[in-house]
Coordinates of C-alpha atoms in Angstrom, one line a residue:
M153 CA 201.0 116.2 -32.5
S154 CA 201.1 119.8 -33.0
V155 CA 200.6 122.1 -36.1
V156 CA 204.4 123.1 -35.5
E157 CA 205.2 119.5 -34.8
E158 CA 203.4 118.4 -38.2
A159 CA 205.4 120.8 -39.9
V160 CA 208.5 119.8 -38.9
T161 CA 208.1 116.6 -39.8
A162 CA 206.7 117.6 -43.2
L163 CA 210.3 119.6 -44.1
P164 CA 213.2 117.6 -45.8
H165 CA 215.3 115.7 -44.1
D166 CA 218.7 116.2 -46.2
D167 CA 221.6 118.4 -44.9
A168 CA 220.4 121.5 -46.9
P169 CA 219.5 124.6 -44.5
V170 CA 216.1 125.1 -43.9
T171 CA 214.9 128.4 -44.6
E172 CA 212.4 130.7 -42.2
D173 CA 210.3 130.7 -45.6
A174 CA 210.2 127.0 -46.3
A175 CA 209.3 126.5 -42.6
R176 CA 206.4 129.0 -42.4
A177 CA 204.9 127.3 -45.7
A178 CA 205.3 124.2 -44.2
V179 CA 202.9 125.5 -41.1
R180 CA 200.8 126.8 -43.7
R181 CA 200.5 123.6 -45.7
T182 CA 199.8 121.7 -42.2
Q183 CA 197.4 124.2 -41.5
R184 CA 195.3 123.5 -44.6
R185 CA 195.7 119.5 -44.5
E186 CA 194.2 120.2 -40.7
R187 CA 191.3 122.7 -41.5
L188 CA 190.2 120.1 -44.4
R189 CA 190.5 117.1 -41.8
W190 CA 188.4 119.0 -39.7
A191 CA 185.8 120.3 -42.0
P192 CA 183.4 117.5 -42.4
A193 CA 183.4 117.2 -38.7
V194 CA 182.6 120.5 -38.5
L195 CA 179.7 121.1 -41.6
L196 CA 178.1 117.8 -39.5
L197 CA 177.8 119.5 -36.1
L198 CA 176.5 122.9 -37.9
V199 CA 173.7 121.3 -39.7
V200 CA 172.7 119.2 -36.6
S201 CA 173.3 122.1 -34.4
F202 CA 170.5 124.2 -37.2
A203 CA 168.4 121.5 -37.6
L204 CA 168.2 121.2 -33.6
R205 CA 167.1 125.0 -33.9
V206 CA 164.6 125.1 -36.8
W207 CA 162.9 121.8 -35.4
G208 CA 159.3 123.0 -34.4
A209 CA 160.0 126.8 -35.3
K210 CA 156.4 127.4 -36.0
Q211 CA 155.4 126.4 -32.1
G212 CA 152.2 128.2 -31.2
L213 CA 151.3 130.4 -34.4
P214 CA 150.0 132.3 -35.9
Y215 CA 149.9 133.4 -32.2
A216 CA 153.3 134.8 -30.4
Y217 CA 153.1 133.5 -26.8
N218 CA 156.0 134.5 -25.5
A219 CA 155.5 138.0 -24.4
D220 CA 158.8 140.0 -25.4
E221 CA 158.8 137.9 -29.3
N222 CA 155.0 139.3 -29.1
A223 CA 155.8 143.0 -28.5
H224 CA 159.1 143.5 -29.7
F225 CA 161.5 142.8 -32.2
V226 CA 159.4 141.9 -35.3
P227 CA 157.3 144.3 -34.4
K228 CA 159.5 147.2 -34.3
A229 CA 161.2 145.6 -37.2
I230 CA 157.8 145.8 -39.4
G231 CA 157.2 149.7 -37.5
L232 CA 160.7 151.0 -39.3
F233 CA 159.0 150.4 -43.0
G234 CA 157.1 153.2 -41.7
H235 CA 158.2 155.9 -39.3
G236 CA 161.8 155.6 -40.3
L237 CA 165.0 153.8 -38.8
N238 CA 164.7 155.2 -35.3
P239 CA 162.7 152.3 -33.3
H240 CA 161.9 155.0 -30.6
Y241 CA 162.8 152.1 -28.5
F242 CA 165.9 151.2 -26.7
V243 CA 164.8 149.1 -23.8
N244 CA 166.7 146.8 -26.0
P245 CA 169.2 147.6 -28.2
P246 CA 167.6 147.6 -32.1
A247 CA 170.8 145.2 -34.0
Y248 CA 168.5 142.2 -34.2
T249 CA 165.7 144.6 -35.2
Y250 CA 167.6 146.1 -37.9
L251 CA 168.7 142.6 -39.0
L252 CA 165.0 141.4 -39.3
H253 CA 164.3 144.7 -40.9
V254 CA 166.7 144.2 -43.6
V255 CA 165.8 140.2 -44.2
F256 CA 161.9 141.2 -44.3
A257 CA 162.5 143.9 -46.9
V258 CA 164.5 140.6 -48.6
W259 CA 162.1 138.2 -48.4
F260 CA 158.8 140.0 -48.3
G261 CA 159.3 142.6 -50.5
G262 CA 159.2 145.4 -48.6
R263 CA 156.5 147.5 -46.6
E264 CA 153.2 146.7 -48.3
G265 CA 154.6 142.9 -48.6
V266 CA 155.3 142.3 -45.1
S267 CA 152.9 144.2 -43.8
N268 CA 150.2 142.7 -45.7
S269 CA 151.8 139.4 -44.8
Y270 CA 151.9 140.3 -41.2
A271 CA 147.8 141.3 -41.1
A272 CA 146.9 138.5 -42.9
D273 CA 148.5 135.4 -41.0
P274 CA 151.5 136.4 -38.9
T275 CA 152.9 132.9 -39.3
D276 CA 155.2 133.4 -42.1
V277 CA 156.6 136.6 -40.9
F278 CA 157.7 134.9 -37.3
F279 CA 158.8 132.1 -38.9
V280 CA 161.3 134.0 -40.8
A281 CA 162.6 135.9 -37.7
R282 CA 162.7 132.9 -36.0
I283 CA 165.0 131.3 -38.8
V284 CA 167.1 134.5 -38.6
A285 CA 167.8 133.4 -34.9
A286 CA 168.4 129.9 -35.4
A287 CA 170.9 131.0 -38.0
C288 CA 172.5 133.3 -35.6
G289 CA 173.1 130.4 -33.1
T290 CA 174.4 128.8 -35.8
I291 CA 176.6 131.1 -36.7
A292 CA 177.7 131.4 -33.4
V293 CA 178.5 127.9 -32.8
W294 CA 181.0 128.0 -35.5
L295 CA 182.6 131.2 -34.4
L296 CA 183.3 129.1 -31.1
Y297 CA 184.9 126.0 -32.6
L298 CA 187.1 128.9 -34.4
A299 CA 187.8 130.7 -31.1
G300 CA 188.6 127.7 -29.1
T301 CA 190.9 126.3 -31.8
K302 CA 193.4 129.1 -32.2
L303 CA 192.6 130.1 -28.1
F304 CA 194.0 126.6 -27.1
A305 CA 195.8 125.7 -30.1
D306 CA 193.5 122.6 -30.6
R307 CA 191.0 121.9 -32.6
R308 CA 189.2 119.2 -30.5
V309 CA 188.6 121.8 -27.8
G310 CA 187.3 124.2 -30.0
F311 CA 185.2 121.3 -31.8
L312 CA 184.0 120.0 -28.0
A313 CA 182.7 123.3 -27.0
A314 CA 180.9 124.5 -30.2
G315 CA 179.1 120.9 -29.9
L316 CA 178.2 121.6 -26.2
L317 CA 176.9 125.5 -27.5
G318 CA 175.0 123.5 -30.4
V319 CA 173.7 120.8 -28.4
G320 CA 172.6 122.6 -25.4
F321 CA 169.3 123.5 -24.0
L322 CA 169.0 127.1 -23.6
P323 CA 170.8 128.1 -26.7
V324 CA 168.7 125.6 -28.6
F325 CA 165.2 126.6 -27.3
Y326 CA 165.7 130.5 -27.4
S327 CA 166.4 129.4 -31.1
H328 CA 163.2 128.8 -32.1
L329 CA 161.8 132.7 -30.7
A330 CA 162.7 135.9 -32.4
L331 CA 164.4 137.1 -29.3
N332 CA 168.0 138.9 -28.7
D333 CA 169.5 136.2 -27.1
V334 CA 171.0 134.0 -28.9
P335 CA 171.9 136.4 -31.8
T336 CA 173.9 138.1 -29.3
L337 CA 175.8 134.8 -29.0
A338 CA 177.2 135.2 -32.4
P339 CA 179.2 138.6 -32.1
I340 CA 180.1 137.3 -28.4
C341 CA 182.0 134.3 -30.0
L342 CA 183.2 136.8 -32.7
A343 CA 184.6 139.1 -29.6
L344 CA 186.4 135.8 -28.4
Y345 CA 187.8 135.0 -31.4
G346 CA 190.0 138.5 -31.8
T347 CA 190.9 138.2 -28.0
A348 CA 191.8 134.1 -28.8
G349 CA 194.3 136.5 -31.4
I350 CA 195.2 138.4 -28.9
V351 CA 196.3 136.2 -26.6
R352 CA 198.5 134.0 -29.4
Q353 CA 199.6 137.1 -31.3
G354 CA 198.7 140.1 -30.4
R355 CA 198.3 141.7 -34.3
L356 CA 196.5 145.0 -34.4
V357 CA 193.8 142.9 -36.7
D358 CA 193.1 141.0 -33.6
F359 CA 192.3 143.9 -31.7
L360 CA 190.3 145.2 -34.4
V361 CA 188.0 141.8 -34.8
A362 CA 187.5 141.7 -31.5
G363 CA 186.3 145.4 -31.3
V364 CA 183.6 144.9 -33.8
G365 CA 182.3 141.5 -32.2
L366 CA 182.3 143.6 -29.0
G367 CA 180.7 146.6 -30.3
L368 CA 177.9 144.1 -32.3
A369 CA 177.4 142.3 -28.8
C370 CA 176.5 145.7 -27.4
A371 CA 174.1 146.6 -30.1
T372 CA 172.2 143.3 -30.0
K373 CA 171.8 142.8 -26.1
Y374 CA 173.6 145.0 -23.2
T375 CA 174.6 142.8 -21.6
G376 CA 176.8 141.1 -25.0
G377 CA 179.1 143.9 -22.9
I378 CA 180.6 141.2 -20.6
A379 CA 182.8 140.5 -24.0
L380 CA 185.0 143.5 -22.8
L381 CA 186.5 141.6 -19.8
P382 CA 188.0 138.4 -21.8
I383 CA 189.6 141.1 -24.3
L384 CA 191.3 143.4 -21.8
A385 CA 192.7 140.2 -20.0
A386 CA 194.4 139.3 -23.2
A387 CA 195.7 142.9 -23.7
G388 CA 196.9 142.8 -19.9
G389 CA 198.6 139.4 -20.3
W390 CA 201.2 141.1 -23.2
F391 CA 203.0 143.0 -20.1
V392 CA 203.6 140.4 -17.8
G393 CA 205.2 137.4 -18.3
R394 CA 208.3 136.1 -20.9
R395 CA 206.6 137.0 -24.2
R396 CA 206.1 140.6 -24.1
L397 CA 204.7 143.0 -26.9
R398 CA 206.0 146.6 -26.5
P399 CA 203.5 148.6 -24.5
S400 CA 202.7 151.1 -27.7
T401 CA 201.7 148.3 -29.8
V402 CA 199.0 146.8 -26.9
I403 CA 198.0 150.1 -26.2
A404 CA 197.4 151.2 -30.2
G405 CA 196.0 147.8 -30.4
L406 CA 193.6 148.8 -27.3
A407 CA 192.9 151.8 -29.1
I408 CA 191.7 150.5 -32.1
T409 CA 189.4 147.6 -30.6
A410 CA 187.3 150.7 -28.8
F411 CA 187.4 152.7 -32.1
F412 CA 185.9 149.7 -33.6
A413 CA 183.4 148.7 -30.6
L414 CA 182.4 152.2 -30.7
V415 CA 182.3 152.2 -34.9
A416 CA 180.3 148.8 -35.0
F417 CA 177.9 150.0 -32.0
V418 CA 176.9 153.5 -33.7
V419 CA 176.3 151.7 -37.2
F420 CA 174.0 149.7 -35.9
D421 CA 172.3 151.2 -33.1
P422 CA 172.7 154.9 -34.6
Y423 CA 170.2 156.8 -32.8
A424 CA 172.1 155.6 -29.5
L425 CA 173.4 159.4 -30.3
L426 CA 171.2 160.7 -32.6
D427 CA 168.2 160.1 -30.1
F428 CA 170.5 160.1 -26.7
T429 CA 167.9 161.0 -24.5
G430 CA 165.4 158.0 -25.5
F431 CA 168.5 155.7 -25.5
R432 CA 169.3 156.8 -21.9
D433 CA 165.4 156.4 -21.0
G434 CA 165.6 153.0 -22.6
L435 CA 168.8 151.8 -20.8
Q436 CA 167.3 152.8 -17.0
H437 CA 163.7 151.1 -17.6
Q438 CA 166.2 147.9 -18.7
T439 CA 168.1 148.2 -15.6
S440 CA 165.0 148.8 -13.5
V441 CA 163.2 145.5 -15.1
A442 CA 166.1 143.4 -13.6
D443 CA 165.9 145.2 -10.3
D444 CA 162.8 145.1 -9.6
A445 CA 162.1 145.9 -5.8
L446 CA 158.5 144.5 -6.5
G447 CA 159.7 141.1 -8.1
K448 CA 157.5 139.0 -9.5
L449 CA 154.9 136.8 -8.3
G450 CA 155.8 133.1 -8.8
L451 CA 159.5 133.7 -8.4
T452 CA 160.1 131.5 -4.9
E453 CA 164.0 131.5 -5.9
D454 CA 165.5 134.1 -3.3
N455 CA 169.3 133.6 -4.3
G456 CA 169.7 134.7 -7.7
L457 CA 173.5 133.0 -7.4
A458 CA 171.8 130.1 -6.5
Y459 CA 169.1 130.3 -9.5
Y460 CA 171.9 130.7 -12.0
L461 CA 174.4 128.0 -10.4
W462 CA 171.0 125.9 -11.0
T463 CA 170.1 126.9 -14.2
L464 CA 174.1 125.8 -15.6
T465 CA 172.5 122.3 -14.5
W466 CA 170.0 121.9 -17.1
G467 CA 170.6 124.7 -19.5
L468 CA 173.9 122.7 -20.3
G469 CA 174.2 120.0 -18.5
W470 CA 175.1 118.5 -15.4
V471 CA 178.4 117.3 -16.7
P472 CA 179.4 120.9 -18.6
A473 CA 178.6 122.7 -15.3
V474 CA 181.1 120.4 -13.6
A475 CA 183.7 120.3 -16.1
A476 CA 183.8 124.2 -16.2
A477 CA 184.3 124.8 -12.2
A478 CA 187.1 121.9 -13.0
G479 CA 188.3 124.0 -15.4
V480 CA 188.8 127.1 -13.8
V481 CA 191.6 125.3 -11.4
I482 CA 192.7 123.6 -14.0
V483 CA 193.2 125.8 -16.7
A484 CA 194.6 128.7 -14.3
R485 CA 197.3 125.8 -13.6
D486 CA 198.3 125.2 -17.0
N487 CA 198.1 128.9 -18.4
W488 CA 197.3 131.7 -16.6
R489 CA 196.5 134.1 -19.7
I490 CA 194.1 131.8 -20.6
A491 CA 192.9 131.7 -17.4
A492 CA 192.7 135.7 -17.0
V493 CA 190.3 135.1 -20.6
L494 CA 188.0 132.7 -19.9
V495 CA 187.5 132.6 -15.8
P496 CA 187.0 136.5 -14.6
A497 CA 183.9 137.1 -17.0
P498 CA 181.8 134.4 -16.2
L499 CA 182.2 135.0 -12.3
L500 CA 181.8 138.3 -12.3
F501 CA 178.8 137.9 -14.7
L502 CA 177.4 135.3 -11.7
L503 CA 178.2 137.6 -9.0
F504 CA 176.2 140.5 -10.9
M505 CA 173.2 138.9 -12.6
G506 CA 172.6 136.9 -8.9
T507 CA 172.4 140.3 -6.9
Q508 CA 169.3 141.2 -9.2
E509 CA 166.0 140.7 -7.7
R510 CA 164.5 139.0 -11.1
F511 CA 166.4 136.0 -12.5
F512 CA 165.8 134.2 -15.9
G513 CA 167.7 131.7 -17.0
R514 CA 168.5 132.9 -20.9
W515 CA 170.0 135.8 -19.0
L516 CA 173.0 133.9 -18.2
M517 CA 173.6 132.9 -22.0
P518 CA 176.1 135.6 -22.8
V519 CA 178.6 133.7 -20.7
F520 CA 178.1 130.0 -22.0
P521 CA 181.0 130.4 -24.6
M522 CA 183.3 130.8 -22.6
I523 CA 181.8 128.0 -20.1
C524 CA 181.9 125.9 -22.8
L525 CA 185.6 126.3 -23.1
L526 CA 186.5 125.7 -19.7
S527 CA 184.2 122.6 -20.2
A528 CA 185.7 121.2 -23.3
Y529 CA 189.5 121.5 -22.1
A530 CA 189.0 120.5 -18.7
V531 CA 187.7 117.0 -20.1
L532 CA 190.2 116.8 -22.6
R533 CA 192.8 117.5 -20.5
A534 CA 191.5 115.1 -18.0
I535 CA 191.7 112.4 -21.4
G536 CA 195.3 113.4 -21.7
V537 CA 196.4 112.7 -18.1
V538 CA 194.8 109.0 -18.7
G539 CA 196.0 108.4 -22.2
R540 CA 199.7 109.4 -21.2
R541 CA 199.3 105.8 -19.1
R542 CA 196.6 104.4 -21.5
P543 CA 197.3 105.1 -24.7
A544 CA 195.3 102.6 -26.1
L545 CA 192.2 104.2 -24.2
V546 CA 191.9 107.6 -25.7
P547 CA 189.3 107.1 -28.8
T548 CA 187.4 104.9 -26.4
L549 CA 187.6 107.9 -23.6
L550 CA 186.6 110.7 -26.0
V551 CA 183.7 108.8 -27.5
L552 CA 182.2 108.5 -23.7
A553 CA 183.5 112.1 -23.0
T554 CA 181.6 114.0 -25.7
A555 CA 178.6 112.0 -24.9
A556 CA 178.9 112.6 -21.1
L557 CA 179.4 116.5 -21.7
C558 CA 176.7 116.8 -25.0
G559 CA 174.4 114.2 -24.2
Q560 CA 172.2 116.0 -21.3
G561 CA 171.7 118.8 -24.1
L562 CA 171.0 116.4 -26.8
I563 CA 168.4 114.6 -25.2
A564 CA 166.8 117.8 -23.6
S565 CA 167.3 119.4 -27.3
L566 CA 165.4 116.3 -29.0
H567 CA 163.0 116.3 -26.8
S568 CA 162.5 119.8 -27.0
G569 CA 162.4 119.8 -30.8
Q570 CA 159.4 116.9 -30.3
V571 CA 157.4 118.9 -27.8
L572 CA 157.6 122.4 -29.9
S573 CA 156.4 120.7 -33.3
R574 CA 153.0 119.4 -31.7
P575 CA 149.7 121.8 -31.3
D576 CA 150.2 124.1 -28.4
T577 CA 147.1 123.9 -25.4
R578 CA 146.4 127.8 -25.9
N579 CA 145.6 126.9 -29.4
M580 CA 143.7 123.7 -28.7
A581 CA 141.6 125.7 -26.1
R582 CA 140.8 127.9 -29.2
A583 CA 140.2 126.3 -31.5
W584 CA 137.5 124.1 -28.8
L585 CA 136.0 127.4 -28.1
V586 CA 135.5 128.2 -32.0
A587 CA 133.8 124.8 -32.2
H588 CA 131.5 125.3 -29.3
V589 CA 131.3 129.0 -27.9
P590 CA 129.1 131.3 -31.1
P591 CA 130.9 134.4 -31.4
K592 CA 129.7 137.5 -30.0
T593 CA 130.0 135.6 -26.7
K594 CA 130.9 137.2 -23.4
I595 CA 134.1 135.6 -22.1
V596 CA 136.9 135.8 -19.4
V597 CA 140.2 134.9 -20.7
E598 CA 143.0 135.2 -18.3
P599 CA 146.1 136.8 -19.7
V600 CA 148.3 133.9 -20.8
V601 CA 147.5 134.9 -24.4
P602 CA 148.2 137.8 -26.3
D603 CA 144.9 140.1 -27.2
G604 CA 144.8 138.8 -31.0
W605 CA 144.1 135.6 -29.8
A606 CA 140.3 136.2 -29.7
Q607 CA 140.2 137.6 -33.0
D608 CA 139.9 135.4 -36.2
I609 CA 143.2 136.2 -37.9
G610 CA 142.9 137.9 -40.9
H611 CA 138.8 138.3 -40.5
P612 CA 138.3 140.3 -38.2
S613 CA 134.7 139.8 -36.7
P614 CA 132.1 142.2 -37.8
L615 CA 129.5 141.5 -34.7
T616 CA 131.9 143.7 -32.2
S617 CA 133.5 146.9 -32.0
N618 CA 137.0 145.7 -32.2
G619 CA 136.9 143.0 -34.5
N620 CA 137.3 140.0 -31.6
R621 CA 135.0 137.0 -32.4
W622 CA 134.5 137.3 -28.4
V623 CA 133.6 139.9 -25.7
K624 CA 136.2 139.9 -23.1
F625 CA 136.2 140.8 -20.1
P626 CA 138.5 143.2 -19.3
T627 CA 141.3 141.6 -17.5
S628 CA 143.6 144.3 -17.6
R629 CA 142.1 146.9 -15.9
S630 CA 141.1 146.4 -12.0
N631 CA 139.6 148.3 -9.2
I632 CA 142.0 146.0 -6.5
A633 CA 145.7 147.5 -6.0
N634 CA 148.6 145.6 -5.7
D635 CA 148.6 145.2 -1.9
G636 CA 144.4 144.4 -2.3
S637 CA 142.9 147.7 -1.5
E638 CA 139.9 149.1 -3.8
I639 CA 140.4 151.8 -6.0
S640 CA 137.5 153.8 -6.6
G641 CA 136.9 155.3 -10.5
P642 CA 138.2 153.6 -13.7
G643 CA 140.8 151.8 -11.7
R644 CA 144.0 151.0 -13.0
I645 CA 145.8 149.3 -16.0
V646 CA 147.2 145.5 -14.7
N647 CA 150.7 144.4 -16.2
I648 CA 150.2 140.7 -16.7
E649 CA 152.8 140.1 -13.6
D650 CA 150.0 141.6 -11.3
Y651 CA 147.0 139.6 -12.4
E652 CA 146.7 137.5 -9.4
R653 CA 147.2 140.0 -7.4
T654 CA 143.8 141.7 -8.7
L655 CA 141.8 138.2 -8.2
Y656 CA 138.8 137.6 -5.5
P657 CA 136.1 135.6 -5.3
G658 CA 133.2 138.5 -5.5
L659 CA 134.4 138.4 -9.1
V660 CA 132.5 135.3 -10.1
D661 CA 129.6 137.0 -8.8
R662 CA 130.3 139.7 -11.2
Y663 CA 131.0 137.4 -14.1
E664 CA 127.7 135.9 -13.8
E665 CA 125.9 139.1 -13.3
Q666 CA 126.9 140.6 -16.6
G667 CA 127.1 137.2 -18.4
Y668 CA 130.1 136.3 -18.9
C669 CA 130.0 132.1 -17.9
W670 CA 132.7 131.0 -20.2
V671 CA 135.7 131.6 -18.1
V672 CA 139.7 130.8 -19.5
V673 CA 142.2 129.8 -17.4
G674 CA 146.3 129.0 -18.0
S675 CA 147.9 127.2 -15.0
T676 CA 151.0 130.0 -16.1
Q677 CA 148.9 132.5 -14.5
R678 CA 147.5 130.5 -11.6
G679 CA 150.6 129.1 -10.7
R680 CA 151.8 131.7 -9.6
A681 CA 149.6 131.9 -6.9
E682 CA 150.1 128.5 -6.5
V683 CA 153.6 128.4 -5.9
E684 CA 153.2 131.6 -3.1
P685 CA 149.8 131.4 -1.6
E686 CA 150.6 133.4 1.4
A687 CA 151.3 136.6 -1.0
V688 CA 147.9 136.2 -2.7
P689 CA 145.4 134.0 -0.9
R690 CA 142.6 135.9 -2.3
A691 CA 143.2 134.6 -5.5
L692 CA 143.3 130.7 -4.5
A693 CA 139.9 131.7 -2.9
Y694 CA 139.0 132.9 -6.3
Y695 CA 139.9 129.8 -8.2
H696 CA 138.1 127.2 -5.7
E697 CA 135.0 129.2 -5.8
L698 CA 134.8 129.6 -9.6
E699 CA 135.8 125.7 -9.7
R700 CA 132.6 125.5 -7.1
R701 CA 130.6 127.7 -9.1
A702 CA 131.1 126.3 -12.9
D703 CA 131.7 122.7 -14.7
T704 CA 134.6 121.9 -16.3
A705 CA 134.1 122.1 -20.3
Y706 CA 137.3 121.3 -21.3
V707 CA 141.1 121.0 -20.3
A708 CA 144.2 120.6 -22.9
S709 CA 147.1 119.7 -21.0
P710 CA 150.8 119.9 -22.1
Y711 CA 151.8 116.7 -20.1
R712 CA 152.1 113.6 -21.5
S713 CA 150.0 110.2 -20.2
G714 CA 150.5 109.3 -16.5
A715 CA 153.1 112.9 -16.0
D716 CA 152.9 114.9 -12.9
P717 CA 152.0 118.5 -13.2
V718 CA 155.5 120.6 -13.3
A719 CA 155.3 123.6 -10.4
F720 CA 155.3 126.8 -12.0
N721 CA 158.6 128.6 -12.7
F722 CA 159.5 131.1 -15.1
D723 CA 162.0 129.2 -17.0
W724 CA 160.7 125.6 -17.0
S725 CA 156.8 126.8 -17.6
F726 CA 158.0 128.7 -20.7
D727 CA 160.8 126.5 -21.9
F728 CA 159.2 122.9 -21.6
Y729 CA 162.6 121.4 -20.2
P730 CA 161.0 118.7 -18.3
L731 CA 160.5 115.3 -19.8
A732 CA 156.8 115.7 -18.2
Y733 CA 156.0 117.9 -21.2
H734 CA 154.5 116.3 -24.6
R735 CA 152.8 119.6 -26.4
P736 CA 153.6 123.6 -25.6
G737 CA 151.7 125.7 -23.6
P738 CA 150.2 126.3 -20.2
L739 CA 147.5 124.0 -18.6
M740 CA 144.1 125.0 -19.8
W741 CA 141.0 125.1 -18.4
I742 CA 137.7 126.0 -19.9
Y743 CA 134.8 126.7 -17.5
H744 CA 131.0 127.1 -17.7
L745 CA 129.5 129.1 -14.8
R746 CA 125.9 127.7 -13.7
G747 CA 124.6 130.4 -11.7
G748 CA 122.9 134.1 -12.5
S749 CA 122.4 134.8 -16.1
C750 CA 124.4 131.7 -17.0
A751 CA 122.6 129.7 -15.5
S752 CA 120.4 128.4 -19.1

């Protein structure tokens, strides 16, 4: 029974005429009862969603092993205390950075507190930043519930879609990192809530809410601008069909959306205007990252569209992926206006991102809210069809459908929490080095760890010029070009993506001659060469030569006992989705060379 039907039954049934005010009051009372009836379930969903997002939030610390997390938002937020509010960095928009800046100011008491804490031990700073990301992800779950409820006039759709977003693997995993992917979901869902209001009522306040969500989404992550398409579709729907708004009202609404989107964007990214040159350069750089002609060594999938469709099968789950595909057809048949809001954005986003040279699962997340709504509606619509013939089966079907839709994501997220709560293999390898390799010893460490990994946090060594505990071989500089040719002089700076291209067997001779007897290898580097051996044959020859001339001193494995190793993948090797993982991190080897100056 709908809210309106319940309200009608709640009206007095005597012969007195029912006034319009009485009818509205009855609707409001019914809606209030509906909210109260659903409130415990929604609260439980939010608690579970937040718990999944903070379980294991200290993984890897005090080291931030995700390169983007280590380099971008947390350091930039701290930097604002020193050089002012201009981030001088626009590769990513700064809304999440500003949010962290405010939180750090409150939590740590300002510049001195957060700077001292970060220098002594970054654990607390990164942990707080990750909790902020988790909180934003949980808010997104709540906003999606509200958006789905309003868009379909059915709380079941909103709740089921929110539940899917709440337990889906990718939204949960990336809530554990201080990145902008998950925080972007909150304003996108806010824009969807405003969009739902445009579809249902077309009030100017709905256009305002949608505009604020759109502007904030763009100020958090540039691809959050995909929220614009549903807004335009919702507004355009009022120009056709039997239910119409005056064109002037729709145009005024779109003007309000544009104005408040611009205001929200400028408030949370003011230096996009004040430092337009820097903003333009950062945006161009971000575009070049996604569309890189050289590509990434180890990215074996050539078809971006196929990769993102595959991502859906584990990022949300097989059942949600299939249900969303069915939902496209079902929603289009049932309500073309809602279909115009939910269908074009994910399809166009998939096509656009799929044409880039690089692709990562988390880049698909801006359209997850729309996909969740399509999936939830398709499942409930199927239950409704069966329920008309077998009403007694409806409760059972609801339970089974919820389990089918959310089960894969929940299992994966629970597994992820267990994995992330255990020691990282890179921390284990470092602990072994601390226990067995004296300070100031020369070591080779592949770029699978941040630079600070070689230093004792908060206690720089007086024995080395840079404060590191050990003397590291300069893996960030090489005389080998990406094509294998030699470069004279001091060489070039090596990006971590190109490290494997600089390897060749002769490096082992150099290690022994210069006394770099300990070599630390990680599978997130070596694995790139192993999945594309034809691209870097000299790198594989290097590893074979290293194994031939060295003893394996220590191995830290992320896999459970008896599990087969997971082949390198730019998603699974870093988000640990496969059930083979027991702890976070790559497979780590520590070798000790036997020849030359290492013989003793």
